mmCIF file of C-alpha atoms in Angstrom:
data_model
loop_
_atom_site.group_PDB
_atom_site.id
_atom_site.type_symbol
_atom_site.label_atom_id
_atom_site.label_comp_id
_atom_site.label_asym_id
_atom_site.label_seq_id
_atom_site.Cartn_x
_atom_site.Cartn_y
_atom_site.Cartn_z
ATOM 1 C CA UNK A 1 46.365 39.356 -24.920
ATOM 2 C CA UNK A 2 47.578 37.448 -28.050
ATOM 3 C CA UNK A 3 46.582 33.475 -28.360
ATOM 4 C CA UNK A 4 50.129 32.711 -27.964
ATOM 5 C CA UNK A 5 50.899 34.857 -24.702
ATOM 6 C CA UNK A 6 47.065 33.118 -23.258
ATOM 7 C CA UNK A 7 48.549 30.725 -20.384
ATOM 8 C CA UNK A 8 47.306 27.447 -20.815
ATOM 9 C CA UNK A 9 45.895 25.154 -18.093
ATOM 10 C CA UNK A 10 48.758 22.156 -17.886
ATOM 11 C CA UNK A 11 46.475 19.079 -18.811
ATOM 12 C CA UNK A 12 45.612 16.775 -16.157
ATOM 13 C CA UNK A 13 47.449 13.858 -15.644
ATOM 14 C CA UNK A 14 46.683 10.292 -15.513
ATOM 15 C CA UNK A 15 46.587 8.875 -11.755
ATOM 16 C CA UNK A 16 49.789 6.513 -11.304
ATOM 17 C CA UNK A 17 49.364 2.728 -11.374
ATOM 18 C CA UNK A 18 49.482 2.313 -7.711
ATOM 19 C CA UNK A 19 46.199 4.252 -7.612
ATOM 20 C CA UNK A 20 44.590 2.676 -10.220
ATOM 21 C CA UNK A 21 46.008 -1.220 -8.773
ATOM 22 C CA UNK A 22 44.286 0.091 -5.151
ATOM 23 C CA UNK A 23 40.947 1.273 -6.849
ATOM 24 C CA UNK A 24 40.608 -2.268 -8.337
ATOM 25 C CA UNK A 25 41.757 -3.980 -5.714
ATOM 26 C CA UNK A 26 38.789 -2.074 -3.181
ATOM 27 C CA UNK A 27 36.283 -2.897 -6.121
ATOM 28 C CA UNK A 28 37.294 -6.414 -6.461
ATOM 29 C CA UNK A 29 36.663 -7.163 -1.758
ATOM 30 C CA UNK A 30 33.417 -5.160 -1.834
ATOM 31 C CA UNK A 31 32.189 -7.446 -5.065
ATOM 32 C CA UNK A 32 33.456 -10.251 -2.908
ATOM 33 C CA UNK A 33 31.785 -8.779 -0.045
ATOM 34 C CA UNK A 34 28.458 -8.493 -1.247
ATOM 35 C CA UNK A 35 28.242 -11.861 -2.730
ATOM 36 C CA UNK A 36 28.947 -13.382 0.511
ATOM 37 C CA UNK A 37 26.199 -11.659 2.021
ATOM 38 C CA UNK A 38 23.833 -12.399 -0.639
ATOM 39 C CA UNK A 39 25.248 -16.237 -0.466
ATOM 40 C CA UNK A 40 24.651 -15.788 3.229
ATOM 41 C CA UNK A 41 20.943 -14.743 3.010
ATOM 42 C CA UNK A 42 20.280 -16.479 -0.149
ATOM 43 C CA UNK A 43 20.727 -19.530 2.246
ATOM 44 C CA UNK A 44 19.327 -18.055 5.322
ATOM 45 C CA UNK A 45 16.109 -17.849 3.078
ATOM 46 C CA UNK A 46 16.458 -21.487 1.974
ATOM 47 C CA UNK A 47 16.596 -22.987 5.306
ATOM 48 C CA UNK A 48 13.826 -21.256 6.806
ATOM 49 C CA UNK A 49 11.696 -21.525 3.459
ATOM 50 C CA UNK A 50 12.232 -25.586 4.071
ATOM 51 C CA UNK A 51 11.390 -25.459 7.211
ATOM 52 C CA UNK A 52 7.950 -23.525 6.510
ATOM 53 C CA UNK A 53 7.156 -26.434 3.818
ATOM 54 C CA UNK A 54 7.875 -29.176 6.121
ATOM 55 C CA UNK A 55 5.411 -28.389 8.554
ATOM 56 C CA UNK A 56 2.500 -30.413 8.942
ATOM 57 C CA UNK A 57 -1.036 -28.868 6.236
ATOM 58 C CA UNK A 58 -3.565 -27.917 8.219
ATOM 59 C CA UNK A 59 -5.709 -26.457 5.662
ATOM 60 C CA UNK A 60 -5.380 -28.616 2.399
ATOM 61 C CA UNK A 61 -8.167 -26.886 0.381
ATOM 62 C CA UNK A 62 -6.800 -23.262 1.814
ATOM 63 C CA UNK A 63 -5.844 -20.283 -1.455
ATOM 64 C CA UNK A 64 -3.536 -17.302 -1.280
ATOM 65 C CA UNK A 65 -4.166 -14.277 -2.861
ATOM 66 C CA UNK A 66 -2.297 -10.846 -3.145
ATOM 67 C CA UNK A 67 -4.069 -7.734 -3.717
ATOM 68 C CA UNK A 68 -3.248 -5.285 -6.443
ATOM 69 C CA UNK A 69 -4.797 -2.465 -7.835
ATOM 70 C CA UNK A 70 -5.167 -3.870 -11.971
ATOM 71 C CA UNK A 71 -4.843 -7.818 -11.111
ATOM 72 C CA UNK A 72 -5.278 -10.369 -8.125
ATOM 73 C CA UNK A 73 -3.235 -13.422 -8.087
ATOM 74 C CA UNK A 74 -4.479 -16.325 -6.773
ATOM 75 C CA UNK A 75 -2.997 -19.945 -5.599
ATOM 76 C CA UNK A 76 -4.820 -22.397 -5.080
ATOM 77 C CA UNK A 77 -1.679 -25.273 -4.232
ATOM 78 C CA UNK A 78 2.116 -25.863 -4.137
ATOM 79 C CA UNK A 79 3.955 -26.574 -7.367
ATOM 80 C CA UNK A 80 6.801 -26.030 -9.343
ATOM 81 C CA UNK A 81 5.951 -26.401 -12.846
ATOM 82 C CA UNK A 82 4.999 -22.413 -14.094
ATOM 83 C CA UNK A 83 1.991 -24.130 -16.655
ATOM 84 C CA UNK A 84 0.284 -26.110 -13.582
ATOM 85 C CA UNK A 85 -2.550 -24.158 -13.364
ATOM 86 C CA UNK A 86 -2.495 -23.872 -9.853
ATOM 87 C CA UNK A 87 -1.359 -19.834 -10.065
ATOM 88 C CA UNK A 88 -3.479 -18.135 -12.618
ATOM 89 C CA UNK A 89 -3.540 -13.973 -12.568
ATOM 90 C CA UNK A 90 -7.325 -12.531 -12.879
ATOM 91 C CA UNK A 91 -7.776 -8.543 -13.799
ATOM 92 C CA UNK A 92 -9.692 -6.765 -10.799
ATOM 93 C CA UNK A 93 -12.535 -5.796 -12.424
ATOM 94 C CA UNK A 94 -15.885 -7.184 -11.547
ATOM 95 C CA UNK A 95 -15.741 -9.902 -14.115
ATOM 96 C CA UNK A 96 -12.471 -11.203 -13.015
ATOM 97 C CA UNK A 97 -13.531 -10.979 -9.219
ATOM 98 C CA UNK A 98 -16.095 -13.567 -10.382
ATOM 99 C CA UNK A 99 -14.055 -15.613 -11.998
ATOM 100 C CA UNK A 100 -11.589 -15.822 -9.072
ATOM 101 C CA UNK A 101 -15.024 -17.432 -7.389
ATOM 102 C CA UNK A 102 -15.237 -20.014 -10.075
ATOM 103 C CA UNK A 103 -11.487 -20.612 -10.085
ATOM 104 C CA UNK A 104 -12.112 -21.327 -6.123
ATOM 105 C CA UNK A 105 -14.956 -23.295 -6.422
ATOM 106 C CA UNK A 106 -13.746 -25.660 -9.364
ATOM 107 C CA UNK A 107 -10.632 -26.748 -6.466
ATOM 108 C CA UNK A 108 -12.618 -27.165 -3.843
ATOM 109 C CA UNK A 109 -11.429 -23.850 -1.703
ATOM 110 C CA UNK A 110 -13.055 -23.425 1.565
ATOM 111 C CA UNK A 111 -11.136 -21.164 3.474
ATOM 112 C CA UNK A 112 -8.534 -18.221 1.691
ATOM 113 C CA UNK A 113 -5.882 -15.907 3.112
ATOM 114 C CA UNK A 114 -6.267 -12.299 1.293
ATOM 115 C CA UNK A 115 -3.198 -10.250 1.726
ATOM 116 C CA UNK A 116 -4.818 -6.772 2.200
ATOM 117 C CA UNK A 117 -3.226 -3.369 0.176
ATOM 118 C CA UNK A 118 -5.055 -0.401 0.937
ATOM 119 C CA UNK A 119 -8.668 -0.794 -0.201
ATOM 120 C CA UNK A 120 -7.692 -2.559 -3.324
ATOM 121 C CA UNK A 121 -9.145 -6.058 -1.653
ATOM 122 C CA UNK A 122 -12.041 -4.863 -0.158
ATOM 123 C CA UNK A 123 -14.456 -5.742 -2.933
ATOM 124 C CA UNK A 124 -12.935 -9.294 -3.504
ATOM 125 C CA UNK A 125 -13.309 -9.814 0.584
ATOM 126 C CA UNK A 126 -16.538 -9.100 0.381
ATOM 127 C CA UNK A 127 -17.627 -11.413 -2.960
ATOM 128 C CA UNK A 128 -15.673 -14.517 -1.027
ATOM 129 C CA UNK A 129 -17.705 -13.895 1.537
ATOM 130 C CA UNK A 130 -20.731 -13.811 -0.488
ATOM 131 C CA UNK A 131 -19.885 -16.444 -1.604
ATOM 132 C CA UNK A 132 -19.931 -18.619 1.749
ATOM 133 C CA UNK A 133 -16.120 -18.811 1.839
ATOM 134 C CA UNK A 134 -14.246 -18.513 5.314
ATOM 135 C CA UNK A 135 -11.320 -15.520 4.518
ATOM 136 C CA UNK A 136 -8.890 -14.035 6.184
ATOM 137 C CA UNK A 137 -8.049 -10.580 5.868
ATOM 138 C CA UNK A 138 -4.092 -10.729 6.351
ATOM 139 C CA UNK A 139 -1.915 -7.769 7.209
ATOM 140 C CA UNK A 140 1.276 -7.618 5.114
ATOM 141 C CA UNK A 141 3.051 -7.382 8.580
ATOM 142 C CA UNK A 142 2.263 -10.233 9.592
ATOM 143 C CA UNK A 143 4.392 -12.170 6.679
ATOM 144 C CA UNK A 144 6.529 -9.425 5.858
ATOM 145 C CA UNK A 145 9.103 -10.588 8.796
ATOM 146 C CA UNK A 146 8.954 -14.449 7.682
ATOM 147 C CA UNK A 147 12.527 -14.375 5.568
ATOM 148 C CA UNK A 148 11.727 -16.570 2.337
ATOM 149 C CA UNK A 149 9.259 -14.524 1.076
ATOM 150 C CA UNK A 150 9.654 -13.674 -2.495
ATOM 151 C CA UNK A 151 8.693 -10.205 -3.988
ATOM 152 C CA UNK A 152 7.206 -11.335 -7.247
ATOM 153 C CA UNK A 153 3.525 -11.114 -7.526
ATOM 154 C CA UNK A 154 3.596 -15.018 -8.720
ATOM 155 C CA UNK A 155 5.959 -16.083 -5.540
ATOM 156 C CA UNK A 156 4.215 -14.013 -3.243
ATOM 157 C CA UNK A 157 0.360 -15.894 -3.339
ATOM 158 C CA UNK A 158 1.759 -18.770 -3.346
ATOM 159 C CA UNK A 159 3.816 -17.841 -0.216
ATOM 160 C CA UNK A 160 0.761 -16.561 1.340
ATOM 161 C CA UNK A 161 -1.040 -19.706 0.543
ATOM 162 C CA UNK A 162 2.015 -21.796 1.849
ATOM 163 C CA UNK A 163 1.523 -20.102 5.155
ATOM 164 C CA UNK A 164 -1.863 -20.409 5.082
ATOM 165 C CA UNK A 165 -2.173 -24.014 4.752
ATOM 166 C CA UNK A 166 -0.057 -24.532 7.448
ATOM 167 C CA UNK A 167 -1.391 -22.333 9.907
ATOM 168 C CA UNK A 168 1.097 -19.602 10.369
ATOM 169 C CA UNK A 169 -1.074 -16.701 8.957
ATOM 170 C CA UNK A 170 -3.922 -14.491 11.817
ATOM 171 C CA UNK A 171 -6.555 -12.920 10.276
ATOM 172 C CA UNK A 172 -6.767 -8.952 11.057
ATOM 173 C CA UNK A 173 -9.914 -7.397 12.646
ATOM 174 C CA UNK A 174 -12.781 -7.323 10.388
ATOM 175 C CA UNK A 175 -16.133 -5.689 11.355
ATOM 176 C CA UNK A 176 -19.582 -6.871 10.255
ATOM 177 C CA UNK A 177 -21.640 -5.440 7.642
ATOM 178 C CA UNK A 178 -23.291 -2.610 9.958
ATOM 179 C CA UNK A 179 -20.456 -1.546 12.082
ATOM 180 C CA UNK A 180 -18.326 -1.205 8.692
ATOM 181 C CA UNK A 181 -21.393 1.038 7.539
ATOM 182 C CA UNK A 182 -21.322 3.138 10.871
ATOM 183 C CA UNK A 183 -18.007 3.797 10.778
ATOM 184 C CA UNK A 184 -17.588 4.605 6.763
ATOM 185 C CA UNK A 185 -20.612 7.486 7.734
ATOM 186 C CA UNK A 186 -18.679 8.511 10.877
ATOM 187 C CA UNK A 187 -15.723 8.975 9.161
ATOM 188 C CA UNK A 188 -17.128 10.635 6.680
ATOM 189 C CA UNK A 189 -18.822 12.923 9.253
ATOM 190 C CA UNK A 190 -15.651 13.664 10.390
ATOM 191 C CA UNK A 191 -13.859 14.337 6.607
ATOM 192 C CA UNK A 192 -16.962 17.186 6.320
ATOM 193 C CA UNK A 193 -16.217 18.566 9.763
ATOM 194 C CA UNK A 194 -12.541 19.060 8.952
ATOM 195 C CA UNK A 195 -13.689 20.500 5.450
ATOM 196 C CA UNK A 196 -15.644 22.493 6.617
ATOM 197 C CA UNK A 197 -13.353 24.203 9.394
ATOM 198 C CA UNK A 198 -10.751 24.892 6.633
ATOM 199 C CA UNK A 199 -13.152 27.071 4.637
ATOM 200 C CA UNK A 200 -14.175 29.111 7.886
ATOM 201 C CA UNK A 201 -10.721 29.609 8.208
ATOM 202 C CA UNK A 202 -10.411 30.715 4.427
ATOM 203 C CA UNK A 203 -13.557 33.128 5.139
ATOM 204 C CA UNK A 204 -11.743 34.890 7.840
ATOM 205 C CA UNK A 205 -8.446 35.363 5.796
ATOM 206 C CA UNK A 206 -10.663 36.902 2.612
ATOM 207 C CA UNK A 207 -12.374 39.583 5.339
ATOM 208 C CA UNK A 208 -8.938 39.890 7.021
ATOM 209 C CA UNK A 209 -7.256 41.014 3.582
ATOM 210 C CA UNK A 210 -9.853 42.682 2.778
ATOM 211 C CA UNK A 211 -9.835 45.016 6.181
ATOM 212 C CA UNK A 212 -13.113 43.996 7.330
ATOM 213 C CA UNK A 213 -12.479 42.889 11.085
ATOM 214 C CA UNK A 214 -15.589 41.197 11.530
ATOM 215 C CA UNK A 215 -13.753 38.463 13.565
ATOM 216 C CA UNK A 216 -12.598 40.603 16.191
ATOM 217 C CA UNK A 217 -16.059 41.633 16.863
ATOM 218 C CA UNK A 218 -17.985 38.476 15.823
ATOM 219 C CA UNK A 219 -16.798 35.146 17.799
ATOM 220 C CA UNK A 220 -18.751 32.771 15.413
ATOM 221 C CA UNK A 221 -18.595 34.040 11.730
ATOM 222 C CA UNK A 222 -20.933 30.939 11.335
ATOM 223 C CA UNK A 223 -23.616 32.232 13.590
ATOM 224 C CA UNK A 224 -26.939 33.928 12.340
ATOM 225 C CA UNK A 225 -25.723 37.512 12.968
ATOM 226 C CA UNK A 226 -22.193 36.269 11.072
ATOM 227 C CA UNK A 227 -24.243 34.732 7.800
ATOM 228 C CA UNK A 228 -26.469 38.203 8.298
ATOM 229 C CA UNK A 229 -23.562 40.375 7.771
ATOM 230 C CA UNK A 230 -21.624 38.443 4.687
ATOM 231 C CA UNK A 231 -25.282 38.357 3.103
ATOM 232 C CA UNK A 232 -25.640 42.039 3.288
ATOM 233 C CA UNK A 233 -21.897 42.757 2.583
ATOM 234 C CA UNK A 234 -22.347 39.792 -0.886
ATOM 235 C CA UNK A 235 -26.253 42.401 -2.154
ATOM 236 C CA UNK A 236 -23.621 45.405 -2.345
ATOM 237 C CA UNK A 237 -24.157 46.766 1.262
ATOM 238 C CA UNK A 238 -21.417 49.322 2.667
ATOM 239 C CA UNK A 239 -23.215 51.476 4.806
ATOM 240 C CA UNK A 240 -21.863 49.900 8.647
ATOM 241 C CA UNK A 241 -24.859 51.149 10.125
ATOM 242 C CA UNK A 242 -27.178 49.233 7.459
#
């Protein structure tokens, strides 16, 4: 077939104006939409962000600090100015957990709300408390649902020190020093257990491919006469009756 008898595909054709108006038109109410709603909440927030600041402070030498896994930051009081000095951001290494001390003990903190994240917190819990400071190991449920809360690392400890000062923040179960070390040896215990029970169960699926049905005869391939057998069968034994 010659390039002049080829059929061509006809070109597609521009959608009329009507489409085009209706397209806009859709774009233009859901734009509308969603700035009403973030309006709506943006105000929402507002209101019941004012009316955590205008209760009464119950703790007026309280700190906030959320958790991270490269830097902890830490507020120490309310204020709007960003060079105030009462937000600073200090690294998580051991130096900086020490100098989150001093930065608490040069204002005067005597109690401090820590915003647990996984295990990233548990070495600054337990310097405070080294230290003689009264802390409180907060969930992020339990000011999660407050609305007002603001996701930057910044906003967020002093958020958590807002609530903190005025009461609204439970501290989550903590243990003592010997129940935590109990239970980090029981669960470990129990890590080794389940460990363990996954390479039985890779022993018996080596012998199963390799046709050796020692655990239809054997109930514990763990058992002396079970450890007897893979020893003999690991020296080069294949003599059954050996």
């Amino acid at each position: 077939m010659t390039a002049s008898t080829a059929k061509r595909k006809p070109a597609s054709s521009p959608p009329p104006s009507g489409q085009q108006d209706q397209a806009q038109a859709q774009r233009k109410a859901y734009d509308r939409r969603k700035t009403r709603a973030k309006a709506k909440s943006e105000a929402l927030r507002q209101q019941e962000a004012a009316q955590v600041q205008a209760l009464p402070v119950l703790r007026p030498y309280a700190a906030g600090i959320d958790v991270g896994s490269r830097s902890h930051w830490v507020c120490v009081g309310f204020s709007t100015e960003a060079a105030s000095g009462l937000i600073q951001e200090f690294p998580a290494h051991t130096d900086g957990l020490k100098a989150i001390a001093a930065f608490l003990r040069e204002h005067q903190v005597n109690t401090i709300a820590l915003e647990s994240t996984g295990i990233y917190g548990i070495a600054l819990y337990e310097l405070l408390q080294a230290e003689g400071l009264e802390v409180l190991l907060v969930d992020p449920s339990y000011s999660h649902p407050l609305r007002g809360r603001p996701k930057t690392d910044r906003r967020d400890c002093q958020w958590i020190y807002r609530l903190h000062s005025v009461g609204l923040l439970a501290a989550a179960f903590r243990p003592d020093e010997q129940t935590c070390r109990l239970r980090a040896s029981l669960r470990q215990r129990a890590n080794l257990i389940r460990s363990a029970s996954r390479h039985v169960q890779h022993l018996q699926k080596a012998l199963e491919q390799m046709h050796l049905k020692l655990t239809e005869i054997l109930s514990d391939m763990t058992g002396v006469t079970g450890r007897s057998i893979l020893r003999a069968i690991l020296r080069g034994t294949r003599a059954p009756e050996k």
